[in-house]
Each structure stands twice: as C-alpha cells, then as structure tokens.
Amino acid sequence: MRVIGVIPARYASSRFPGKPLADICGKPMVWWVYNNMSSLDCLDDLIVATDDEKIVDVCKQYNMKVMLTSTNHETGTDRVVEVSEKIDGDLYVVIMGDEPLIKAEDVSQLVDLSKNSMCDACMLTTKFVDPVDAVNTTTIKLALNDDNDVIFMSRLPIPYPKSAIGYELYKNMGAYAFTKNALNIFKNTNKGRIERAEDLEMLRLIEKHCIVKALIVSSDSMSVDTKKDLERIRRLISEKMSRSCE
C-alpha cells in the first residue's frame, strides 16, 4: 500500500490570512508540521499542498516538497483530491497545516488503523479537557459508537448525556486518512443537507454511509484559528524546546 502524506496549507484564510507562514519560534508554522512528519517511515511521500506562491517559496527555502494547487477549492479535502489526481497512492494521510503539535507517533497509529480495518476514512480523536472548548462552535464534536465508528459530527456538544453521568465528549484533531476510493466518492458527490447545515466536509462521506473510524489518542494538540491560538502554540513549543535543552 502506497501512503501519501499531504499537508494542506491555505494562504487565503478568511479568519487568519497567511496562517501557514505565521512565525513560531523562528520557523513558519507549516515547517513545524512538515518537520514533525518527515521522519515517519509509514509515509512513502510527504507534500505541502497550497494555493499561493508565497507558501511555495517558503517551502522551497526550507527544502519541503510542495505542490501549487487551485485557488478555487472550497475545502482542504478538495485540495487533497487534486493531489491524489497527480500523485498516485492507495492511502492519503492528511495532516492539517495549522496543527503543529500533532505527534508523529499518533499519525503512525492512524496509518496502521487505516491499513488494518475495513474503513473508508479515519481520523485522530481526543477527549475534551477544557469545558470552554466543548461549547466553542469552531471545535468539532464527534458521536462515536462502541466500535469507534464516527456516527455524526457537529459544532454543538453531542451526544446529549441525558442518562449518562460523566460522559466524555470527543473532538477531532487535524489528521485524517482517506482511501483513494473515499476521495473519489467525495469528489463525485454533491454536498448533502447535513453537510450544508454544519459546514463539515467529512459529513459528505458519513451521509453516503462510508465507514469513518476514530482513533482515540491522548493529546494536547490544538488548531490555530486565531491570533490568540497562535500565542498559545508559541508558548507551548517554546516550553518544549526549553525542556529539550535541559
């Protein structure tokens, strides 16, 4: 099985333009993601997929493999579909360019799950720790069954724990794996009514009854959606660098 790692890095973000190039301890954010994943033996290739020449230039400066993709993609998954049409593979592992704290070992486990289970896609998942995140509509909540299949995703806290005390909520992390067939389904299927309502692209596969697995890990990873998130990431990485020098 040929496994392609893809890091979508969109420059034209409406909330945070130029986010992949934001400085974190002297390096652009996309470098931290690429550097974390470049040592993985489970990836046969690793490429940054971007919409802007500015990111292309920075990637080349840091010797990161990069592909310039269309500026018309609505979602990161659409960008991955374009990569899959240009680079042949059986499995496409997507590591979002705004989550520099995702651990390589967690992504390696995600690849193992994809290879060894009958699923169309799978995603890294972790438990909510901060109750504020649970009511934040930019943080996606997952409803999982006993086999850790993703039954539904929502911006609201789900499922509602009417009869369960101490029920733990789960959120997605910025790492996914898609089979080539799943990407073809995504490309050739229009948005369904649930995806249109929630604006969550993975719901397209769920609405088509594809099997989406969740791999639950213990993680402190977070996405950078705002300048405040960036400051928090800078602090965490700086502290990590300081500990490694002790």
PDB file of C-alpha atoms in Angstrom:
ATOM      1  CA  MET A   1       0.000   0.000   0.000  1.00  0.00           C
ATOM      2  CA  ARG A   2       1.457   3.340  -1.097  1.00  0.00           C
ATOM      3  CA  VAL A   3       0.823   6.033   1.536  1.00  0.00           C
ATOM      4  CA  ILE A   4       0.987   9.727   0.630  1.00  0.00           C
ATOM      5  CA  GLY A   5       1.186  12.385   3.350  1.00  0.00           C
ATOM      6  CA  VAL A   6      -0.481  15.685   2.431  1.00  0.00           C
ATOM      7  CA  ILE A   7      -0.288  18.944   4.388  1.00  0.00           C
ATOM      8  CA  PRO A   8      -2.965  21.368   3.125  1.00  0.00           C
ATOM      9  CA  ALA A   9      -1.694  24.916   3.686  1.00  0.00           C
ATOM     10  CA  ARG A  10      -4.109  27.595   2.532  1.00  0.00           C
ATOM     11  CA  TYR A  11      -2.842  31.163   2.459  1.00  0.00           C
ATOM     12  CA  ALA A  12      -6.171  32.856   1.754  1.00  0.00           C
ATOM     13  CA  SER A  13      -7.837  32.063   5.084  1.00  0.00           C
ATOM     14  CA  SER A  14     -10.701  34.463   5.799  1.00  0.00           C
ATOM     15  CA  ARG A  15     -10.093  34.454   9.567  1.00  0.00           C
ATOM     16  CA  PHE A  16      -6.290  34.391   9.519  1.00  0.00           C
ATOM     17  CA  PRO A  17      -4.691  35.244   6.131  1.00  0.00           C
ATOM     18  CA  GLY A  18      -1.193  33.814   5.701  1.00  0.00           C
ATOM     19  CA  LYS A  19      -1.624  31.496   8.686  1.00  0.00           C
ATOM     20  CA  PRO A  20       0.736  28.711   7.473  1.00  0.00           C
ATOM     21  CA  LEU A  21       3.595  31.237   7.408  1.00  0.00           C
ATOM     22  CA  ALA A  22       2.988  32.597  10.916  1.00  0.00           C
ATOM     23  CA  ASP A  23       6.252  32.639  12.857  1.00  0.00           C
ATOM     24  CA  ILE A  24       6.635  30.128  15.678  1.00  0.00           C
ATOM     25  CA  CYS A  25       9.983  30.317  17.461  1.00  0.00           C
ATOM     26  CA  GLY A  26      11.784  31.405  14.300  1.00  0.00           C
ATOM     27  CA  LYS A  27      10.168  28.993  11.821  1.00  0.00           C
ATOM     28  CA  PRO A  28       6.919  29.190   9.808  1.00  0.00           C
ATOM     29  CA  MET A  29       4.057  27.138  11.213  1.00  0.00           C
ATOM     30  CA  VAL A  30       3.927  24.816   8.187  1.00  0.00           C
ATOM     31  CA  TRP A  31       7.593  23.928   8.801  1.00  0.00           C
ATOM     32  CA  TRP A  32       6.762  22.591  12.270  1.00  0.00           C
ATOM     33  CA  VAL A  33       4.068  20.321  10.818  1.00  0.00           C
ATOM     34  CA  TYR A  34       6.299  19.094   7.987  1.00  0.00           C
ATOM     35  CA  ASN A  35       9.287  18.585  10.271  1.00  0.00           C
ATOM     36  CA  ASN A  36       7.205  16.550  12.749  1.00  0.00           C
ATOM     37  CA  MET A  37       6.018  14.196   9.991  1.00  0.00           C
ATOM     38  CA  SER A  38       9.140  13.952   7.810  1.00  0.00           C
ATOM     39  CA  SER A  39      10.661  11.167   9.932  1.00  0.00           C
ATOM     40  CA  LEU A  40       7.686   8.800   9.518  1.00  0.00           C
ATOM     41  CA  ASP A  41       8.643   5.568   7.774  1.00  0.00           C
ATOM     42  CA  CYS A  42       4.969   4.823   7.098  1.00  0.00           C
ATOM     43  CA  LEU A  43       4.753   7.686   4.584  1.00  0.00           C
ATOM     44  CA  ASP A  44       6.076   6.997   1.089  1.00  0.00           C
ATOM     45  CA  ASP A  45       5.844  10.683   0.220  1.00  0.00           C
ATOM     46  CA  LEU A  46       5.102  13.942   2.054  1.00  0.00           C
ATOM     47  CA  ILE A  47       3.967  17.087   0.309  1.00  0.00           C
ATOM     48  CA  VAL A  48       2.605  20.522   1.202  1.00  0.00           C
ATOM     49  CA  ALA A  49      -0.431  21.400  -0.934  1.00  0.00           C
ATOM     50  CA  THR A  50      -1.001  25.136  -1.106  1.00  0.00           C
ATOM     51  CA  ASP A  51      -2.917  27.787  -3.013  1.00  0.00           C
ATOM     52  CA  ASP A  52      -0.252  30.505  -3.018  1.00  0.00           C
ATOM     53  CA  GLU A  53       3.218  31.112  -4.437  1.00  0.00           C
ATOM     54  CA  LYS A  54       4.291  32.724  -1.155  1.00  0.00           C
ATOM     55  CA  ILE A  55       3.964  29.380   0.605  1.00  0.00           C
ATOM     56  CA  VAL A  56       5.637  27.625  -2.331  1.00  0.00           C
ATOM     57  CA  ASP A  57       8.655  29.935  -1.993  1.00  0.00           C
ATOM     58  CA  VAL A  58       8.941  29.371   1.769  1.00  0.00           C
ATOM     59  CA  CYS A  59       8.634  25.597   1.365  1.00  0.00           C
ATOM     60  CA  LYS A  60      11.435  25.592  -1.198  1.00  0.00           C
ATOM     61  CA  GLN A  61      13.536  27.727   1.124  1.00  0.00           C
ATOM     62  CA  TYR A  62      13.223  25.030   3.809  1.00  0.00           C
ATOM     63  CA  ASN A  63      13.560  22.092   1.372  1.00  0.00           C
ATOM     64  CA  MET A  64       9.969  20.966   1.809  1.00  0.00           C
ATOM     65  CA  LYS A  65       8.263  19.225  -1.105  1.00  0.00           C
ATOM     66  CA  VAL A  66       5.377  21.417  -2.251  1.00  0.00           C
ATOM     67  CA  MET A  67       2.617  21.469  -4.876  1.00  0.00           C
ATOM     68  CA  LEU A  68       0.740  24.557  -6.042  1.00  0.00           C
ATOM     69  CA  THR A  69      -2.957  23.686  -6.252  1.00  0.00           C
ATOM     70  CA  SER A  70      -6.075  25.511  -7.370  1.00  0.00           C
ATOM     71  CA  THR A  71      -7.275  28.635  -5.567  1.00  0.00           C
ATOM     72  CA  ASN A  72     -10.888  27.555  -6.109  1.00  0.00           C
ATOM     73  CA  HIS A  73     -11.063  24.669  -3.623  1.00  0.00           C
ATOM     74  CA  GLU A  74     -13.801  25.081  -1.029  1.00  0.00           C
ATOM     75  CA  THR A  75     -12.243  22.673   1.473  1.00  0.00           C
ATOM     76  CA  GLY A  76      -8.947  21.112   2.427  1.00  0.00           C
ATOM     77  CA  THR A  77     -10.282  17.749   1.255  1.00  0.00           C
ATOM     78  CA  ASP A  78     -10.874  19.179  -2.232  1.00  0.00           C
ATOM     79  CA  ARG A  79      -7.193  20.155  -2.243  1.00  0.00           C
ATOM     80  CA  VAL A  80      -6.229  16.608  -1.251  1.00  0.00           C
ATOM     81  CA  VAL A  81      -8.381  15.251  -4.089  1.00  0.00           C
ATOM     82  CA  GLU A  82      -6.315  17.325  -6.533  1.00  0.00           C
ATOM     83  CA  VAL A  83      -3.109  15.909  -5.057  1.00  0.00           C
ATOM     84  CA  SER A  84      -4.500  12.364  -5.406  1.00  0.00           C
ATOM     85  CA  GLU A  85      -5.102  13.005  -9.101  1.00  0.00           C
ATOM     86  CA  LYS A  86      -1.468  13.996  -9.606  1.00  0.00           C
ATOM     87  CA  ILE A  87       0.353  11.660  -7.203  1.00  0.00           C
ATOM     88  CA  ASP A  88      -0.642   8.005  -7.256  1.00  0.00           C
ATOM     89  CA  GLY A  89      -1.354   6.352  -3.933  1.00  0.00           C
ATOM     90  CA  ASP A  90      -3.653   3.950  -2.105  1.00  0.00           C
ATOM     91  CA  LEU A  91      -3.982   5.934   1.116  1.00  0.00           C
ATOM     92  CA  TYR A  92      -3.772   9.693   1.616  1.00  0.00           C
ATOM     93  CA  VAL A  93      -2.902  10.883   5.109  1.00  0.00           C
ATOM     94  CA  VAL A  94      -3.873  14.488   5.704  1.00  0.00           C
ATOM     95  CA  ILE A  95      -2.086  16.482   8.404  1.00  0.00           C
ATOM     96  CA  MET A  96      -3.546  19.950   8.676  1.00  0.00           C
ATOM     97  CA  GLY A  97      -1.032  22.760   8.323  1.00  0.00           C
ATOM     98  CA  ASP A  98      -2.383  24.631  11.338  1.00  0.00           C
ATOM     99  CA  GLU A  99      -1.790  21.902  13.963  1.00  0.00           C
ATOM    100  CA  PRO A 100       1.953  21.933  14.704  1.00  0.00           C
ATOM    101  CA  LEU A 101       1.545  19.933  17.927  1.00  0.00           C
ATOM    102  CA  ILE A 102       0.241  16.721  16.334  1.00  0.00           C
ATOM    103  CA  LYS A 103       2.562  13.849  17.242  1.00  0.00           C
ATOM    104  CA  ALA A 104       4.190  11.737  14.556  1.00  0.00           C
ATOM    105  CA  GLU A 105       3.560   8.565  16.555  1.00  0.00           C
ATOM    106  CA  ASP A 106      -0.189   9.292  16.577  1.00  0.00           C
ATOM    107  CA  VAL A 107      -0.182   9.683  12.791  1.00  0.00           C
ATOM    108  CA  SER A 108       1.719   6.403  12.508  1.00  0.00           C
ATOM    109  CA  GLN A 109      -1.032   4.686  14.512  1.00  0.00           C
ATOM    110  CA  LEU A 110      -3.609   6.302  12.236  1.00  0.00           C
ATOM    111  CA  VAL A 111      -1.911   4.743   9.209  1.00  0.00           C
ATOM    112  CA  ASP A 112      -1.895   1.336  10.937  1.00  0.00           C
ATOM    113  CA  LEU A 113      -5.625   1.620  11.673  1.00  0.00           C
ATOM    114  CA  SER A 114      -6.330   2.530   8.054  1.00  0.00           C
ATOM    115  CA  LYS A 115      -4.377  -0.448   6.758  1.00  0.00           C
ATOM    116  CA  ASN A 116      -5.863  -2.961   9.167  1.00  0.00           C
ATOM    117  CA  SER A 117      -9.543  -2.045   9.281  1.00  0.00           C
ATOM    118  CA  MET A 118     -12.294  -2.085   6.682  1.00  0.00           C
ATOM    119  CA  CYS A 119     -12.843   1.667   6.720  1.00  0.00           C
ATOM    120  CA  ASP A 120     -13.089   4.341   4.050  1.00  0.00           C
ATOM    121  CA  ALA A 121     -11.537   7.017   6.220  1.00  0.00           C
ATOM    122  CA  CYS A 122     -10.294   7.500   9.742  1.00  0.00           C
ATOM    123  CA  MET A 123      -9.393  10.418  11.957  1.00  0.00           C
ATOM    124  CA  LEU A 124      -7.426  11.253  15.076  1.00  0.00           C
ATOM    125  CA  THR A 125      -9.649  11.967  18.054  1.00  0.00           C
ATOM    126  CA  THR A 126      -9.121  13.027  21.640  1.00  0.00           C
ATOM    127  CA  LYS A 127     -11.242  13.773  24.704  1.00  0.00           C
ATOM    128  CA  PHE A 128     -12.231  17.295  25.626  1.00  0.00           C
ATOM    129  CA  VAL A 129     -10.369  18.668  28.610  1.00  0.00           C
ATOM    130  CA  ASP A 130     -11.373  22.322  28.630  1.00  0.00           C
ATOM    131  CA  PRO A 131     -15.162  22.767  29.018  1.00  0.00           C
ATOM    132  CA  VAL A 132     -14.898  26.048  27.120  1.00  0.00           C
ATOM    133  CA  ASP A 133     -13.830  24.107  24.030  1.00  0.00           C
ATOM    134  CA  ALA A 134     -16.931  21.938  24.301  1.00  0.00           C
ATOM    135  CA  VAL A 135     -19.196  24.924  23.633  1.00  0.00           C
ATOM    136  CA  ASN A 136     -16.912  26.547  21.051  1.00  0.00           C
ATOM    137  CA  THR A 137     -18.555  26.134  17.639  1.00  0.00           C
ATOM    138  CA  THR A 138     -15.158  26.047  15.862  1.00  0.00           C
ATOM    139  CA  THR A 139     -14.299  22.854  17.779  1.00  0.00           C
ATOM    140  CA  ILE A 140     -15.920  19.818  16.200  1.00  0.00           C
ATOM    141  CA  LYS A 141     -17.614  17.204  18.394  1.00  0.00           C
ATOM    142  CA  LEU A 142     -17.940  13.540  17.471  1.00  0.00           C
ATOM    143  CA  ALA A 143     -20.588  10.953  18.242  1.00  0.00           C
ATOM    144  CA  LEU A 144     -18.864   7.547  18.367  1.00  0.00           C
ATOM    145  CA  ASN A 145     -20.393   4.095  18.687  1.00  0.00           C
ATOM    146  CA  ASP A 146     -18.852   1.228  20.690  1.00  0.00           C
ATOM    147  CA  ASP A 147     -16.634   0.307  17.716  1.00  0.00           C
ATOM    148  CA  ASN A 148     -15.353   3.902  17.488  1.00  0.00           C
ATOM    149  CA  ASP A 149     -17.146   4.483  14.201  1.00  0.00           C
ATOM    150  CA  VAL A 150     -17.972   8.153  13.690  1.00  0.00           C
ATOM    151  CA  ILE A 151     -21.772   8.249  13.550  1.00  0.00           C
ATOM    152  CA  PHE A 152     -22.122  12.015  13.438  1.00  0.00           C
ATOM    153  CA  MET A 153     -20.151  15.245  13.754  1.00  0.00           C
ATOM    154  CA  SER A 154     -21.436  18.590  14.947  1.00  0.00           C
ATOM    155  CA  ARG A 155     -20.406  22.037  16.097  1.00  0.00           C
ATOM    156  CA  LEU A 156     -22.637  21.522  19.134  1.00  0.00           C
ATOM    157  CA  PRO A 157     -21.808  19.177  22.048  1.00  0.00           C
ATOM    158  CA  ILE A 158     -23.099  15.718  21.091  1.00  0.00           C
ATOM    159  CA  PRO A 159     -24.482  13.321  22.121  1.00  0.00           C
ATOM    160  CA  TYR A 160     -26.547  14.850  24.904  1.00  0.00           C
ATOM    161  CA  PRO A 161     -25.846  12.850  28.119  1.00  0.00           C
ATOM    162  CA  LYS A 162     -29.439  12.559  29.358  1.00  0.00           C
ATOM    163  CA  SER A 163     -28.916   9.181  31.069  1.00  0.00           C
ATOM    164  CA  ALA A 164     -25.134   9.078  31.463  1.00  0.00           C
ATOM    165  CA  ILE A 165     -23.171  10.598  34.317  1.00  0.00           C
ATOM    166  CA  GLY A 166     -19.629  11.623  33.469  1.00  0.00           C
ATOM    167  CA  TYR A 167     -19.996  11.041  29.738  1.00  0.00           C
ATOM    168  CA  GLU A 168     -16.840  12.106  27.910  1.00  0.00           C
ATOM    169  CA  LEU A 169     -17.050  14.237  24.797  1.00  0.00           C
ATOM    170  CA  TYR A 170     -14.665  13.728  21.897  1.00  0.00           C
ATOM    171  CA  LYS A 171     -13.269  16.165  19.381  1.00  0.00           C
ATOM    172  CA  ASN A 172     -11.498  15.728  16.071  1.00  0.00           C
ATOM    173  CA  MET A 173      -7.844  16.560  15.554  1.00  0.00           C
ATOM    174  CA  GLY A 174      -6.198  17.747  12.380  1.00  0.00           C
ATOM    175  CA  ALA A 175      -5.132  14.386  10.969  1.00  0.00           C
ATOM    176  CA  TYR A 176      -7.186  12.150   8.682  1.00  0.00           C
ATOM    177  CA  ALA A 177      -6.630   9.232   6.336  1.00  0.00           C
ATOM    178  CA  PHE A 178      -8.640   8.616   3.173  1.00  0.00           C
ATOM    179  CA  THR A 179      -8.593   5.704   0.786  1.00  0.00           C
ATOM    180  CA  LYS A 180      -8.400   6.652  -2.885  1.00  0.00           C
ATOM    181  CA  ASN A 181     -11.970   5.393  -3.265  1.00  0.00           C
ATOM    182  CA  ALA A 182     -13.188   7.662  -0.442  1.00  0.00           C
ATOM    183  CA  LEU A 183     -11.638  10.678  -2.159  1.00  0.00           C
ATOM    184  CA  ASN A 184     -13.354   9.690  -5.403  1.00  0.00           C
ATOM    185  CA  ILE A 185     -16.694   9.476  -3.569  1.00  0.00           C
ATOM    186  CA  PHE A 186     -16.046  12.892  -2.032  1.00  0.00           C
ATOM    187  CA  LYS A 187     -15.202  14.421  -5.405  1.00  0.00           C
ATOM    188  CA  ASN A 188     -18.191  12.944  -7.240  1.00  0.00           C
ATOM    189  CA  THR A 189     -20.824  13.622  -4.562  1.00  0.00           C
ATOM    190  CA  ASN A 190     -22.607  16.914  -4.027  1.00  0.00           C
ATOM    191  CA  LYS A 191     -22.930  18.357  -0.549  1.00  0.00           C
ATOM    192  CA  GLY A 192     -25.800  16.785   1.334  1.00  0.00           C
ATOM    193  CA  ARG A 193     -28.271  18.660   3.512  1.00  0.00           C
ATOM    194  CA  ILE A 194     -26.407  17.818   6.738  1.00  0.00           C
ATOM    195  CA  GLU A 195     -23.022  18.927   5.388  1.00  0.00           C
ATOM    196  CA  ARG A 196     -24.607  22.140   4.132  1.00  0.00           C
ATOM    197  CA  ALA A 197     -26.082  22.786   7.567  1.00  0.00           C
ATOM    198  CA  GLU A 198     -22.996  22.022   9.680  1.00  0.00           C
ATOM    199  CA  ASP A 199     -20.368  23.021   7.066  1.00  0.00           C
ATOM    200  CA  LEU A 200     -18.258  19.944   7.890  1.00  0.00           C
ATOM    201  CA  GLU A 201     -16.904  18.152   4.823  1.00  0.00           C
ATOM    202  CA  MET A 202     -16.427  14.726   6.462  1.00  0.00           C
ATOM    203  CA  LEU A 203     -20.203  14.557   6.761  1.00  0.00           C
ATOM    204  CA  ARG A 204     -20.288  14.041   2.991  1.00  0.00           C
ATOM    205  CA  LEU A 205     -18.826  10.576   3.453  1.00  0.00           C
ATOM    206  CA  ILE A 206     -20.959   9.824   6.505  1.00  0.00           C
ATOM    207  CA  GLU A 207     -24.113  10.821   4.619  1.00  0.00           C
ATOM    208  CA  LYS A 208     -23.092   8.314   1.924  1.00  0.00           C
ATOM    209  CA  HIS A 209     -22.772   5.572   4.593  1.00  0.00           C
ATOM    210  CA  CYS A 210     -18.986   5.355   4.314  1.00  0.00           C
ATOM    211  CA  ILE A 211     -17.229   3.870   7.344  1.00  0.00           C
ATOM    212  CA  VAL A 212     -15.244   6.538   9.193  1.00  0.00           C
ATOM    213  CA  LYS A 213     -13.201   5.288  12.144  1.00  0.00           C
ATOM    214  CA  ALA A 214     -11.914   7.332  15.087  1.00  0.00           C
ATOM    215  CA  LEU A 215      -8.539   6.647  16.654  1.00  0.00           C
ATOM    216  CA  ILE A 216      -8.648   7.949  20.219  1.00  0.00           C
ATOM    217  CA  VAL A 217      -5.329   9.288  21.497  1.00  0.00           C
ATOM    218  CA  SER A 218      -4.228  11.362  24.452  1.00  0.00           C
ATOM    219  CA  SER A 219      -3.114  14.689  23.061  1.00  0.00           C
ATOM    220  CA  ASP A 220      -2.777  18.384  23.817  1.00  0.00           C
ATOM    221  CA  SER A 221      -2.849  19.330  20.139  1.00  0.00           C
ATOM    222  CA  MET A 222      -4.928  22.295  19.040  1.00  0.00           C
ATOM    223  CA  SER A 223      -5.576  24.082  15.778  1.00  0.00           C
ATOM    224  CA  VAL A 224      -4.516  27.668  15.193  1.00  0.00           C
ATOM    225  CA  ASP A 225      -7.685  29.530  14.241  1.00  0.00           C
ATOM    226  CA  THR A 226      -6.958  32.922  15.825  1.00  0.00           C
ATOM    227  CA  LYS A 227      -4.033  35.122  16.868  1.00  0.00           C
ATOM    228  CA  LYS A 228      -4.753  34.082  20.463  1.00  0.00           C
ATOM    229  CA  ASP A 229      -4.342  30.407  19.471  1.00  0.00           C
ATOM    230  CA  LEU A 230      -1.015  31.295  17.837  1.00  0.00           C
ATOM    231  CA  GLU A 231       0.292  32.861  21.038  1.00  0.00           C
ATOM    232  CA  ARG A 232      -0.659  29.750  22.984  1.00  0.00           C
ATOM    233  CA  ILE A 233       1.107  27.494  20.445  1.00  0.00           C
ATOM    234  CA  ARG A 234       4.212  29.681  20.552  1.00  0.00           C
ATOM    235  CA  ARG A 235       4.318  29.363  24.323  1.00  0.00           C
ATOM    236  CA  LEU A 236       3.853  25.585  24.279  1.00  0.00           C
ATOM    237  CA  ILE A 237       6.544  24.993  21.650  1.00  0.00           C
ATOM    238  CA  SER A 238       8.941  27.377  23.388  1.00  0.00           C
ATOM    239  CA  GLU A 239       8.455  25.498  26.660  1.00  0.00           C
ATOM    240  CA  LYS A 240       9.016  22.181  24.860  1.00  0.00           C
ATOM    241  CA  MET A 241      12.232  23.473  23.282  1.00  0.00           C
ATOM    242  CA  SER A 242      13.445  24.710  26.678  1.00  0.00           C
ATOM    243  CA  ARG A 243      12.823  21.303  28.268  1.00  0.00           C
ATOM    244  CA  SER A 244      14.715  19.515  25.494  1.00  0.00           C
ATOM    245  CA  CYS A 245      17.766  21.719  26.138  1.00  0.00           C
ATOM    246  CA  GLU A 246      17.874  20.970  29.870  1.00  0.00           C
TER     247      GLU A 246
END
